[in-house]
Amino acid sequence: MTLFTFAWLAAANLLPVSAPAPAATTTVTVVVTKLPSNKATLKLYFYNVKANFLVRNQYTLLKHIKPGGSTKVVYPIQLPPGEWAIAATQDTNENDLVDRNMLGIPTEPFALSNVGHPRFKVPTFEDCMFKVSGPTTVTISMK
């Protein structure tokens, strides 16, 4: 190793290392209406991976929100651009689970983005998907 190479390597270690730029995010405002309870915790499950949609513990983000006496919640969140879907549940018995019957159908209030409350089949990611490319508002009605 030459003296020049050694000096260059030593100087390079003194220079600040720049961290990679964080991914750009956009404000998505989630509006959940017609909550059955104005006290029970609302859970918003955010998905951006098609294969993980509605798979237990495979969500991208989970947010717990207390309605604070209202039957409507407006929740702003920063999300990176892309395709997203949201599942909303309300934990009316506050046991921190989505209670289900013997067929696996939720017995507590739930709804999905773009679909609301499905009746005859489990919706796909594509059914519930919305695109984030700029400020977006998603409205979900719990019915």
Short mmCIF file of C-alpha atoms in Angstrom, two decimals:
data_model
loop_
_atom_site.label_atom_id
_atom_site.label_comp_id
_atom_site.label_asym_id
_atom_site.label_seq_id
_atom_site.Cartn_x
_atom_site.Cartn_y
_atom_site.Cartn_z
CA MET A 1 0.00 0.00 0.00
CA THR A 2 1.43 3.34 -0.99
CA LEU A 3 1.50 6.34 1.29
CA PHE A 4 -1.01 8.09 -1.01
CA THR A 5 -3.50 5.17 -0.75
CA PHE A 6 -3.12 5.08 3.02
CA ALA A 7 -3.70 8.86 3.28
CA TRP A 8 -6.76 8.66 1.01
CA LEU A 9 -8.33 5.83 3.05
CA ALA A 10 -7.67 7.68 6.29
CA ALA A 11 -9.25 10.87 4.94
CA ALA A 12 -12.25 8.95 3.57
CA ASN A 13 -13.00 7.68 7.08
CA LEU A 14 -13.18 11.26 8.37
CA LEU A 15 -15.77 12.39 5.80
CA PRO A 16 -19.40 12.32 6.90
CA VAL A 17 -21.35 9.37 5.58
CA SER A 18 -24.71 10.36 4.19
CA ALA A 19 -27.62 8.14 5.08
CA PRO A 20 -29.90 7.02 2.28
CA ALA A 21 -32.79 9.38 1.70
CA PRO A 22 -36.00 8.21 3.36
CA ALA A 23 -38.77 7.08 1.04
CA ALA A 24 -41.15 9.90 0.18
CA THR A 25 -44.48 9.62 1.92
CA THR A 26 -47.88 11.13 1.26
CA THR A 27 -50.69 12.03 3.61
CA VAL A 28 -53.57 9.59 3.48
CA THR A 29 -56.63 10.60 5.49
CA VAL A 30 -58.64 7.61 6.64
CA VAL A 31 -62.24 8.44 7.55
CA VAL A 32 -64.16 5.69 9.34
CA THR A 33 -67.89 6.35 9.78
CA LYS A 34 -70.83 4.62 11.46
CA LEU A 35 -68.80 3.10 14.29
CA PRO A 36 -71.06 0.80 16.33
CA SER A 37 -69.36 1.91 19.54
CA ASN A 38 -68.04 5.35 20.42
CA LYS A 39 -65.75 3.84 23.09
CA ALA A 40 -64.34 0.55 21.75
CA THR A 41 -60.88 0.59 20.14
CA LEU A 42 -60.81 0.88 16.36
CA LYS A 43 -58.01 -1.04 14.65
CA LEU A 44 -56.80 -0.11 11.18
CA TYR A 45 -54.76 -2.78 9.38
CA PHE A 46 -52.78 -1.41 6.42
CA TYR A 47 -51.61 -3.78 3.67
CA ASN A 48 -49.36 -3.08 0.68
CA VAL A 49 -48.40 -6.68 -0.16
CA LYS A 50 -51.06 -8.58 -2.10
CA ALA A 51 -50.07 -12.01 -0.75
CA ASN A 52 -50.37 -10.79 2.86
CA PHE A 53 -53.85 -9.30 2.55
CA LEU A 54 -56.07 -10.41 5.46
CA VAL A 55 -53.47 -12.97 6.60
CA ARG A 56 -53.16 -12.98 10.38
CA ASN A 57 -50.23 -10.81 11.59
CA GLN A 58 -49.05 -10.08 8.03
CA TYR A 59 -50.20 -6.47 7.82
CA THR A 60 -47.74 -3.70 6.98
CA LEU A 61 -49.00 -1.30 9.67
CA LEU A 62 -51.48 -1.53 12.53
CA LYS A 63 -52.96 1.53 14.23
CA HIS A 64 -55.12 1.50 17.38
CA ILE A 65 -57.49 4.46 17.68
CA LYS A 66 -59.85 5.40 20.50
CA PRO A 67 -62.99 7.06 19.08
CA GLY A 68 -63.24 9.47 22.02
CA GLY A 69 -67.03 9.48 22.21
CA SER A 70 -67.61 9.85 18.46
CA THR A 71 -69.02 7.44 15.89
CA LYS A 72 -66.70 8.90 13.25
CA VAL A 73 -62.89 8.88 13.21
CA VAL A 74 -60.63 10.94 10.93
CA TYR A 75 -57.07 9.62 11.02
CA PRO A 76 -54.23 11.12 8.93
CA ILE A 77 -51.24 8.87 8.26
CA GLN A 78 -48.12 9.11 6.13
CA LEU A 79 -47.79 6.26 3.60
CA PRO A 80 -45.29 5.68 0.80
CA PRO A 81 -46.67 5.72 -2.74
CA GLY A 82 -48.08 2.47 -4.06
CA GLU A 83 -51.09 0.21 -3.83
CA TRP A 84 -52.69 -0.14 -0.39
CA ALA A 85 -55.74 -1.73 1.23
CA ILE A 86 -57.20 -1.22 4.70
CA ALA A 87 -59.17 -3.53 6.99
CA ALA A 88 -60.94 -1.89 9.93
CA THR A 89 -62.23 -3.71 13.01
CA GLN A 90 -63.72 -2.52 16.25
CA ASP A 91 -62.85 -4.50 19.36
CA THR A 92 -66.17 -4.12 21.17
CA ASN A 93 -65.27 -6.46 24.04
CA GLU A 94 -61.70 -5.05 24.34
CA ASN A 95 -60.04 -8.51 24.34
CA ASP A 96 -57.48 -7.42 21.70
CA LEU A 97 -58.71 -10.06 19.23
CA VAL A 98 -60.95 -10.11 16.19
CA ASP A 99 -63.57 -12.53 17.49
CA ARG A 100 -64.89 -15.02 14.93
CA ASN A 101 -67.65 -17.61 14.74
CA MET A 102 -67.11 -21.31 13.92
CA LEU A 103 -66.97 -20.51 10.18
CA GLY A 104 -64.22 -17.92 10.70
CA ILE A 105 -66.49 -14.94 10.02
CA PRO A 106 -65.82 -11.96 12.31
CA THR A 107 -68.49 -11.47 14.97
CA GLU A 108 -67.24 -7.97 15.80
CA PRO A 109 -67.74 -4.97 13.50
CA PHE A 110 -65.42 -4.83 10.49
CA ALA A 111 -65.18 -3.15 7.10
CA LEU A 112 -62.71 -2.88 4.22
CA SER A 113 -61.54 -0.04 2.01
CA ASN A 114 -63.55 0.28 -1.24
CA VAL A 115 -65.79 -2.65 -0.29
CA GLY A 116 -67.32 -1.72 3.04
CA HIS A 117 -68.90 -4.76 4.62
CA PRO A 118 -68.73 -7.78 2.24
CA ARG A 119 -71.57 -10.28 2.38
CA PHE A 120 -71.01 -13.19 0.02
CA LYS A 121 -67.25 -13.66 -0.41
CA VAL A 122 -63.93 -12.64 1.03
CA PRO A 123 -62.76 -9.64 -1.00
CA THR A 124 -59.39 -9.74 -2.73
CA PHE A 125 -56.61 -7.19 -2.37
CA GLU A 126 -57.64 -5.80 -5.77
CA ASP A 127 -61.23 -5.31 -4.55
CA CYS A 128 -60.06 -3.22 -1.58
CA MET A 129 -57.02 -1.53 -3.12
CA PHE A 130 -56.51 2.20 -3.54
CA LYS A 131 -53.50 3.96 -5.04
CA VAL A 132 -51.37 6.44 -3.14
CA SER A 133 -49.58 8.87 -5.42
CA GLY A 134 -50.52 12.13 -3.74
CA PRO A 135 -52.75 13.26 -0.88
CA THR A 136 -55.60 10.77 -0.66
CA THR A 137 -58.78 10.33 1.39
CA VAL A 138 -60.19 6.86 2.03
CA THR A 139 -63.66 6.55 3.55
CA ILE A 140 -64.74 3.33 5.25
CA SER A 141 -68.28 2.83 6.55
CA MET A 142 -68.62 0.25 9.32
CA LYS A 143 -72.44 -0.01 8.78
#
